[in-house]
Short mmCIF file of C-alpha atoms in Angstrom, two decimals:
data_model
loop_
_atom_site.label_atom_id
_atom_site.label_comp_id
_atom_site.label_asym_id
_atom_site.label_seq_id
_atom_site.Cartn_x
_atom_site.Cartn_y
_atom_site.Cartn_z
CA MET A 1 85.21 95.43 113.54
CA PRO A 2 82.65 95.43 110.72
CA THR A 3 79.21 96.75 111.04
CA PRO A 4 76.79 93.89 110.65
CA ALA A 5 75.38 95.60 107.41
CA SER A 6 79.15 95.33 106.04
CA GLY A 7 79.62 92.07 107.49
CA SER A 8 76.59 90.28 106.07
CA ALA A 9 77.29 91.98 102.63
CA ALA A 10 80.93 90.43 102.63
CA VAL A 11 79.48 86.78 103.57
CA TRP A 12 77.37 87.30 100.86
CA ALA A 13 79.84 88.39 98.50
CA ILE A 14 82.32 85.59 99.31
CA LEU A 15 79.98 82.98 99.00
CA ARG A 16 78.68 83.88 95.76
CA LYS A 17 82.50 84.21 94.55
CA GLU A 18 83.04 80.89 95.86
CA CYS A 19 79.80 79.35 93.92
CA LEU A 20 80.74 81.14 90.80
CA SER A 21 84.46 79.89 91.02
CA GLU A 22 83.17 76.19 91.75
CA TRP A 23 80.69 76.48 88.74
CA ARG A 24 83.57 77.63 86.43
CA THR A 25 86.53 75.27 87.61
CA ARG A 26 84.23 72.77 88.81
CA TYR A 27 87.24 71.99 91.43
CA GLY A 28 85.70 70.07 93.78
CA LEU A 29 82.30 68.81 92.58
CA ASN A 30 83.23 66.42 89.76
CA ALA A 31 85.72 64.86 91.59
CA ALA A 32 83.38 64.40 95.01
CA LEU A 33 80.60 63.02 92.96
CA LEU A 34 83.09 60.92 90.79
CA PHE A 35 84.38 59.34 94.42
CA ALA A 36 80.94 59.01 95.88
CA VAL A 37 79.45 57.20 92.95
CA THR A 38 82.27 54.85 92.20
CA THR A 39 82.85 54.09 95.87
CA LEU A 40 79.24 52.94 96.04
CA ALA A 41 79.26 51.08 92.85
CA SER A 42 82.35 49.20 93.67
CA VAL A 43 81.06 48.28 96.98
CA SER A 44 77.52 47.20 95.51
CA PHE A 45 79.35 44.93 93.13
CA ALA A 46 81.39 43.63 95.62
CA VAL A 47 79.44 42.66 98.66
CA GLY A 48 75.92 43.26 97.00
CA ARG A 49 73.00 44.51 99.27
CA LEU A 50 73.68 45.05 102.99
CA GLY A 51 69.75 45.63 103.83
CA ASP A 52 70.01 43.95 107.54
CA ARG A 53 73.64 45.34 108.65
CA THR A 54 72.54 48.76 109.53
CA ASP A 55 75.95 49.07 111.60
CA VAL A 56 77.77 48.78 108.74
CA LEU A 57 75.49 51.01 106.45
CA ALA A 58 75.49 53.85 109.00
CA ALA A 59 79.37 53.84 109.11
CA MET A 60 79.76 53.27 105.31
CA LEU A 61 77.38 56.26 104.54
CA TRP A 62 79.43 58.96 106.68
CA ILE A 63 82.98 57.65 105.34
CA VAL A 64 81.45 58.21 101.64
CA LEU A 65 79.96 61.63 102.49
CA LEU A 66 83.13 62.38 104.38
CA PHE A 67 85.93 61.24 101.87
CA ALA A 68 83.84 62.76 98.98
CA ALA A 69 83.68 66.27 100.56
CA LEU A 70 87.10 66.67 102.53
CA SER A 71 89.25 67.25 99.63
CA SER A 72 87.04 70.20 98.85
CA LEU A 73 86.50 71.10 102.17
CA SER A 74 89.86 71.30 103.43
CA HIS A 75 90.90 73.45 100.22
CA THR A 76 88.96 76.47 100.35
CA PHE A 77 91.75 78.34 102.18
CA VAL A 78 94.48 76.63 100.68
CA ARG A 79 93.42 77.58 97.11
CA GLU A 80 93.84 81.26 97.91
CA VAL A 81 97.34 80.57 99.17
CA GLU A 82 98.21 79.00 96.22
CA GLY A 83 96.33 80.82 93.86
CA HIS A 84 98.24 83.79 95.38
CA THR A 85 94.94 85.80 96.05
CA LEU A 86 95.07 85.73 99.77
CA THR A 87 95.76 89.50 99.72
CA LEU A 88 93.00 90.40 97.71
CA LEU A 89 90.66 88.57 99.89
CA ARG A 90 92.33 90.01 102.66
CA MET A 91 92.11 93.64 101.34
CA SER A 92 88.31 92.99 100.52
CA ALA A 93 86.92 91.87 103.68
CA ALA A 94 87.41 91.31 107.45
CA PRO A 95 88.57 87.64 108.61
CA THR A 96 84.98 86.57 110.20
CA PRO A 97 83.12 87.34 107.16
CA ILE A 98 85.22 85.51 105.01
CA ALA A 99 85.91 82.41 107.01
CA VAL A 100 81.75 82.54 107.61
CA GLY A 101 81.13 82.83 103.97
CA LYS A 102 83.37 79.89 103.11
CA LEU A 103 82.13 77.98 105.73
CA LEU A 104 78.26 78.42 103.91
CA PHE A 105 79.78 77.39 100.84
CA ASN A 106 81.31 74.23 102.28
CA LEU A 107 78.22 73.38 103.74
CA LEU A 108 76.04 74.23 100.26
CA PHE A 109 78.69 71.91 98.85
CA LEU A 110 77.91 69.04 101.35
CA VAL A 111 74.06 69.35 100.67
CA MET A 112 75.05 69.16 96.87
CA ILE A 113 77.04 66.06 97.71
CA GLU A 114 74.37 64.45 99.71
CA LEU A 115 71.61 65.34 97.55
CA VAL A 116 73.47 62.72 95.07
CA THR A 117 74.76 60.23 97.28
CA VAL A 118 72.31 59.70 99.93
CA PRO A 119 69.49 58.40 97.64
CA LEU A 120 72.06 56.49 95.60
CA PHE A 121 73.36 54.97 98.42
CA LEU A 122 69.85 53.65 99.83
CA VAL A 123 69.29 52.21 96.37
CA LEU A 124 72.45 50.68 95.44
CA MET A 125 73.07 49.36 99.22
CA GLY A 126 69.61 48.03 99.52
CA ALA A 127 69.17 49.80 102.90
CA PRO A 128 65.83 49.74 105.22
CA PRO A 129 63.30 52.46 104.45
CA PRO A 130 65.00 55.52 106.50
CA ASN A 131 63.13 57.46 109.20
CA TRP A 132 62.94 60.52 107.06
CA PRO A 133 62.67 63.35 109.68
CA SER A 134 65.26 61.68 111.76
CA LEU A 135 67.58 60.76 108.95
CA LEU A 136 67.23 64.64 107.50
CA LEU A 137 67.67 66.20 111.24
CA ILE A 138 71.19 63.55 111.37
CA LEU A 139 72.66 64.49 108.04
CA ALA A 140 71.78 68.44 108.75
CA LEU A 141 73.50 68.41 112.45
CA GLY A 142 76.49 66.03 110.85
CA SER A 143 76.95 68.15 107.55
CA LEU A 144 77.24 71.35 109.96
CA GLY A 145 79.52 69.82 112.33
CA LEU A 146 81.79 68.56 109.19
CA ALA A 147 81.64 71.66 107.57
CA LEU A 148 82.47 73.83 110.80
CA ALA A 149 85.46 71.44 111.79
CA ALA A 150 86.57 71.18 108.06
CA THR A 151 86.61 74.90 107.50
CA LEU A 152 88.36 75.74 110.49
CA ALA A 153 91.08 73.29 110.19
CA GLY A 154 91.55 74.97 106.62
CA ALA A 155 91.79 78.13 107.85
CA VAL A 156 94.38 77.15 110.43
CA ILE A 157 96.78 75.40 108.23
CA ALA A 158 96.43 77.07 104.90
CA GLN A 159 99.58 79.42 105.17
CA SER A 160 101.69 76.53 106.83
CA ARG A 161 104.31 75.22 105.40
CA GLY A 162 103.50 71.22 105.53
CA ARG A 163 99.79 72.15 105.35
CA GLY A 164 98.95 68.54 103.68
CA ALA A 165 100.32 66.60 106.48
CA LEU A 166 99.01 69.08 109.12
CA TYR A 167 95.56 69.22 108.08
CA ALA A 168 95.25 65.51 108.96
CA GLY A 169 96.76 65.81 112.16
CA VAL A 170 94.60 69.06 112.96
CA SER A 171 91.29 67.91 111.61
CA PHE A 172 90.91 64.47 112.92
CA PRO A 173 90.36 65.33 116.55
CA LEU A 174 87.81 67.86 115.23
CA LEU A 175 86.11 65.54 112.89
CA LEU A 176 85.86 62.45 115.12
CA PRO A 177 83.27 63.24 117.43
CA VAL A 178 81.08 64.45 114.75
CA LEU A 179 81.47 61.10 112.58
CA ALA A 180 81.23 59.00 115.82
CA ALA A 181 78.07 60.67 116.77
CA ALA A 182 76.66 60.84 113.44
CA VAL A 183 77.06 57.07 112.59
CA SER A 184 75.76 56.15 115.91
CA ALA A 185 72.56 58.17 115.25
CA THR A 186 72.25 57.13 111.76
CA ARG A 187 72.09 53.29 113.16
CA ALA A 188 69.62 54.01 115.79
CA GLN A 189 67.15 55.90 113.50
CA TRP A 190 67.54 52.61 111.40
CA SER A 191 67.10 50.26 114.41
CA GLY A 192 64.37 52.19 115.75
CA ALA A 193 66.72 52.66 119.20
CA GLY A 194 66.74 56.23 120.65
CA MET A 195 69.20 58.75 119.52
CA ALA A 196 68.43 62.17 121.73
CA MET A 197 71.93 61.77 123.33
CA GLU A 198 73.75 61.97 119.87
CA ILE A 199 71.29 64.72 118.40
CA ARG A 200 72.36 66.55 121.34
CA LEU A 201 75.92 65.72 121.11
CA LEU A 202 76.16 66.72 117.31
CA ALA A 203 74.28 69.87 118.25
CA SER A 204 76.33 71.07 121.01
CA TYR A 205 79.34 70.14 119.26
CA ALA A 206 78.55 72.17 116.43
CA PHE A 207 77.68 75.20 118.45
CA ALA A 208 80.97 74.92 120.38
CA LEU A 209 82.84 74.60 116.96
CA LEU A 210 81.03 77.39 115.71
CA ALA A 211 81.73 79.80 118.81
CA ALA A 212 85.22 78.75 118.98
CA SER A 213 85.44 79.63 115.00
CA LEU A 214 83.79 82.74 115.47
CA ILE A 215 86.51 83.65 118.21
CA LEU A 216 89.48 82.35 116.43
CA TYR A 217 89.00 83.57 112.53
CA ASP A 218 89.20 87.13 113.75
CA HIS A 219 92.67 86.25 114.82
CA LEU A 220 93.43 84.06 111.56
CA TRP A 221 96.11 86.23 109.57
CA GLU A 222 97.87 87.99 112.83
CA ASP A 223 101.33 87.39 112.50
CA MET B 1 85.82 110.61 113.08
CA THR B 2 84.42 106.91 112.75
CA LEU B 3 85.25 105.06 109.62
CA THR B 4 82.93 102.52 108.36
CA GLU B 5 83.09 100.35 105.60
CA ARG B 6 79.97 102.06 103.54
CA ASP B 7 81.61 105.58 104.37
CA PRO B 8 85.22 105.09 103.48
CA ALA B 9 86.45 108.63 103.72
CA PRO B 10 86.56 109.41 99.90
CA VAL B 11 88.73 111.74 98.40
CA GLY B 12 86.28 114.63 97.49
CA ALA B 13 86.38 118.27 97.65
CA VAL B 14 87.43 118.46 101.16
CA ALA B 15 90.81 117.04 101.63
CA PRO B 16 90.98 114.78 104.54
CA ALA B 17 94.01 115.46 107.14
CA LEU B 18 96.20 112.52 106.75
CA ALA B 19 99.89 111.54 108.57
CA LEU B 20 101.99 108.71 108.67
CA GLU B 21 104.42 108.16 111.72
CA ALA B 22 107.02 105.28 112.00
CA ARG B 23 109.12 105.13 115.37
CA ALA B 24 111.89 102.77 114.74
CA VAL B 25 109.26 100.36 113.02
CA GLU B 26 110.53 96.75 112.15
CA HIS B 27 109.23 93.86 110.69
CA ARG B 28 111.63 90.39 110.73
CA PHE B 29 110.87 87.40 108.63
CA SER B 30 114.10 85.98 109.89
CA PRO B 31 117.48 87.37 110.84
CA GLY B 32 118.28 89.70 108.07
CA ARG B 33 115.19 89.61 106.14
CA GLY B 34 112.82 92.10 105.95
CA LEU B 35 112.51 95.65 107.27
CA PRO B 36 114.94 96.99 109.63
CA ALA B 37 114.17 99.75 112.05
CA VAL B 38 113.09 102.82 110.37
CA SER B 39 111.72 106.37 111.72
CA PHE B 40 109.87 108.56 109.42
CA SER B 41 106.99 111.40 109.71
CA HIS B 42 104.94 112.73 106.45
CA ALA B 43 101.84 114.54 106.49
CA GLY B 44 99.33 114.54 103.56
CA PRO B 45 98.24 115.46 100.85
CA GLY B 46 101.10 114.75 98.76
CA CYS B 47 103.18 112.13 97.50
CA LEU B 48 105.76 110.19 99.66
CA ALA B 49 108.25 107.60 97.79
CA VAL B 50 110.10 105.10 99.31
CA VAL B 51 113.15 103.98 97.72
CA GLY B 52 115.83 101.78 98.28
CA SER B 53 117.73 98.59 96.67
CA ASN B 54 116.19 95.47 96.42
CA GLY B 55 115.49 93.52 99.51
CA ALA B 56 115.66 96.73 101.54
CA GLY B 57 112.07 96.46 102.95
CA LYS B 58 110.40 98.66 100.62
CA SER B 59 107.30 96.16 99.89
CA THR B 60 107.25 95.14 103.42
CA LEU B 61 107.10 98.94 104.83
CA LEU B 62 103.93 99.35 102.49
CA ARG B 63 102.40 95.93 103.59
CA LEU B 64 102.36 97.05 107.11
CA LEU B 65 101.23 100.20 106.06
CA ALA B 66 98.28 98.62 104.70
CA GLY B 67 97.73 96.39 107.55
CA LEU B 68 98.55 93.39 106.12
CA LEU B 69 101.68 92.77 108.71
CA ARG B 70 102.30 94.05 111.95
CA PRO B 71 105.53 95.37 112.94
CA THR B 72 107.72 92.86 115.32
CA ALA B 73 109.28 96.14 117.00
CA GLY B 74 108.50 99.93 117.29
CA THR B 75 105.25 101.71 116.06
CA LEU B 76 103.51 102.63 112.83
CA THR B 77 100.64 104.84 112.75
CA LEU B 78 98.45 106.06 110.14
CA THR B 79 96.22 109.25 111.27
CA VAL B 80 92.78 110.10 108.98
CA ASP B 81 91.62 113.72 110.30
CA GLY B 82 92.82 113.12 113.77
CA GLY B 83 91.94 109.63 114.46
CA GLU B 84 94.25 106.98 114.24
CA VAL B 85 93.46 103.96 112.12
CA PRO B 86 93.95 100.37 113.73
CA PHE B 87 95.93 97.85 111.84
CA PRO B 88 92.57 95.50 110.95
CA ALA B 89 90.95 98.93 109.85
CA ARG B 90 93.54 100.09 107.41
CA ARG B 91 92.23 98.35 104.63
CA ARG B 92 89.30 100.75 104.53
CA VAL B 93 91.27 103.99 104.22
CA VAL B 94 94.03 102.38 101.72
CA GLY B 95 94.02 101.51 98.05
CA TYR B 96 96.66 98.63 97.60
CA VAL B 97 98.64 98.05 94.17
CA SER B 98 101.36 95.56 94.71
CA PRO B 99 102.87 92.70 92.48
CA GLU B 100 101.90 89.98 94.43
CA LEU B 101 98.23 91.19 94.16
CA SER B 102 96.62 88.48 92.05
CA PHE B 103 93.01 87.83 90.97
CA TYR B 104 90.74 84.99 90.36
CA ASP B 105 91.59 83.71 87.00
CA GLU B 106 88.18 82.06 86.44
CA LEU B 107 86.19 85.30 86.98
CA SER B 108 86.30 88.26 84.28
CA VAL B 109 87.65 91.52 84.97
CA GLY B 110 84.51 93.16 85.87
CA GLU B 111 83.36 90.00 88.37
CA ASN B 112 86.62 90.10 90.17
CA LEU B 113 86.04 94.16 90.82
CA ASP B 114 82.25 93.58 91.60
CA PHE B 115 83.22 91.02 94.04
CA VAL B 116 85.66 93.34 95.77
CA ALA B 117 83.06 96.40 95.89
CA SER B 118 80.39 93.92 97.13
CA ALA B 119 82.58 92.80 99.91
CA ARG B 120 83.53 96.00 100.69
CA GLY B 121 79.53 96.57 101.13
CA LEU B 122 80.36 99.60 98.92
CA ALA B 123 77.16 101.39 97.46
CA SER B 124 76.25 100.56 93.82
CA PRO B 125 78.99 98.64 93.09
CA ALA B 126 78.27 98.37 89.51
CA GLU B 127 79.02 101.86 89.18
CA ARG B 128 81.98 101.97 91.56
CA VAL B 129 83.39 99.24 88.89
CA ARG B 130 82.52 101.25 85.77
CA VAL B 131 84.41 104.62 86.93
CA SER B 132 87.21 102.47 88.16
CA LEU B 133 87.68 100.54 85.07
CA GLU B 134 87.05 103.92 83.20
CA ARG B 135 89.83 105.69 85.03
CA VAL B 136 92.52 102.76 84.17
CA GLY B 137 91.38 102.70 80.58
CA MET B 138 89.92 98.83 80.92
CA THR B 139 86.30 99.65 80.10
CA ALA B 140 86.23 97.69 77.06
CA ARG B 141 87.95 94.60 78.67
CA ALA B 142 85.31 94.14 81.71
CA ASP B 143 83.96 91.26 80.36
CA ASP B 144 87.39 89.33 79.67
CA ARG B 145 88.79 86.58 82.04
CA VAL B 146 91.86 87.80 84.20
CA ALA B 147 93.52 84.58 82.76
CA ALA B 148 93.35 86.09 79.25
CA LEU B 149 95.05 89.18 80.29
CA SER B 150 98.38 90.61 79.79
CA SER B 151 100.58 91.17 82.76
CA GLY B 152 100.26 95.14 81.69
CA MET B 153 96.23 94.52 81.76
CA LYS B 154 96.81 92.75 85.22
CA GLN B 155 98.65 95.75 86.21
CA ARG B 156 95.85 98.04 85.46
CA LEU B 157 93.33 96.15 87.13
CA ARG B 158 95.24 96.55 90.22
CA LEU B 159 95.12 100.13 89.90
CA ALA B 160 91.16 99.70 89.44
CA PHE B 161 91.29 97.61 92.49
CA ALA B 162 92.89 100.33 94.51
CA LEU B 163 90.78 102.89 93.26
CA LEU B 164 87.54 101.34 93.78
CA HIS B 165 86.23 102.56 97.24
CA GLN B 166 87.87 105.74 96.76
CA PRO B 167 90.25 105.68 99.38
CA PRO B 168 92.32 108.80 100.84
CA VAL B 169 95.75 106.83 100.86
CA LEU B 170 97.17 105.02 98.03
CA LEU B 171 99.94 102.50 98.51
CA LEU B 172 101.72 101.76 95.31
CA ASP B 173 104.29 99.30 95.22
CA GLU B 174 106.18 99.22 91.80
CA PRO B 175 103.06 100.84 90.23
CA GLY B 176 104.76 101.25 86.74
CA SER B 177 105.88 97.51 86.27
CA HIS B 178 104.70 95.79 82.87
CA LEU B 179 103.00 99.14 81.74
CA ASP B 180 103.64 100.58 78.34
CA SER B 181 103.80 104.08 77.95
CA GLU B 182 100.04 104.68 77.83
CA GLY B 183 99.67 102.83 80.99
CA ARG B 184 102.30 104.82 82.75
CA ASP B 185 100.72 107.98 81.69
CA VAL B 186 97.59 106.58 83.20
CA THR B 187 99.19 105.75 86.30
CA GLU B 188 101.32 109.25 86.17
CA SER B 189 97.43 110.94 86.16
CA ILE B 190 96.17 108.76 89.02
CA ILE B 191 99.29 109.62 91.30
CA ASP B 192 98.99 113.48 90.25
CA GLY B 193 95.02 113.59 90.53
CA HIS B 194 95.14 111.58 93.85
CA ARG B 195 97.89 113.63 95.77
CA ARG B 196 96.20 116.74 95.74
CA ASN B 197 93.51 115.61 98.15
CA GLY B 198 94.97 112.39 99.32
CA LEU B 199 97.84 110.68 100.38
CA VAL B 200 100.43 108.63 97.94
CA VAL B 201 103.21 106.23 98.87
CA LEU B 202 104.99 105.06 96.07
CA ALA B 203 107.57 102.32 96.52
CA THR B 204 109.56 102.59 93.12
CA HIS B 205 112.98 101.84 91.27
CA ASP B 206 111.44 104.26 88.83
CA GLU B 207 113.41 107.67 88.62
CA ARG B 208 110.16 109.17 86.11
CA GLU B 209 107.88 108.04 89.34
CA ASN B 210 110.35 109.11 91.64
CA GLN B 211 110.55 112.55 90.61
CA ARG B 212 106.75 113.06 91.31
CA ALA B 213 107.12 112.50 94.76
CA ASP B 214 107.01 115.64 97.04
CA SER B 215 109.40 113.72 99.86
CA SER B 216 111.13 110.29 100.15
CA ILE B 217 112.25 107.78 102.38
CA ARG B 218 115.29 105.84 101.37
CA LEU B 219 115.77 102.48 103.46
CA ARG B 220 119.31 101.41 103.54
CA GLY B 221 121.14 99.30 106.35
CA GLY B 222 118.31 99.70 108.92
CA LEU B 223 118.44 103.96 108.50
CA GLY B 224 115.52 106.04 107.20
CA HIS B 225 116.19 109.44 106.02
CA SER B 226 113.76 112.07 104.85
CA ALA B 227 114.89 114.20 101.98
#
């Protein structure tokens, strides 16, 4: 087992490496932002402002965030396999710090996407002014859940042969509870309804995913 | 002895006691593919060659020693100073060179090694990177992107990667491949320097490299022979 000091050094090194690689290649960020901006612009042109349809607005916000981020989130491990750098990574750090470093990068990536997408969404869709503390809490917990689910599914399928098809099958049941609770809570913060149950669900689901991930990551590459 | 990431049993003035023991160890990817059952034992320091024709399982044996694979049958133990090193901890005590080892093309030579040194939690990563690059004659290429390196330079980078944490055991799979005569001299000087206090396990077809070994294991048809 790695010591806490060496584990945190490895997590930090992985996070820095992921950021530097993304900055140099713009592998995911440009594609994700392009998807978010074009989707919002297209819907805005087609249906105009959706100010009073908070149910549609809530669903659309999370669909745009999910699809903008998912292609990159799912590829954090696949890139290592296809770039033949997995052996280098495995010889450099233990599986759990590697996965935690990649999880933190995915979380950071989601925050970057949200910093652009959420304000643009509110303006282009003509959404009612949000309850900012509530919306930020929902975005934080929803992003944590999405990043945990996508990173876990990406890690599990990375070395399989039919990983493209397998990813959808593995990630769908993991992502669905996050999306359902996040959409419901986002709608509630606009309508003024209570959302305590959704917040508890998002928090406990994220905690359960984190616990499962930390147990599973240590056995990632055992054959 | 407890091995930690920050204290990876460096090859220093006092040579650690090193031993390998395989008992009917095998790893099968599918029927007829992989490493057939082999038994051998070897005590370091020194140099052990693993020879055999293509597909005999030389690379698989080195991957098993590095902890990248687990045996499908039998046992393979690596002992450092009397303590058996478990498979997940092997990466801390071995330096691994293999043709399958690739680096991040978008990062420079120095950035790749700095990442590895930091991920391993080594003290003074920049100094470790500098020393490793100096040993393989790549100091002047530290700022070059890996994508721009020739295959020979990438092979030298693999050697630098293996030396970075000063491991007591070096696992070298075809270390001379793609190297020019100067690169081969560098490899031979690394092997000669390391074998005095550490253990070098060398998988090779190169007769010149093979002659540097103290003993050898020939992999053929599931039989291991210590010569």
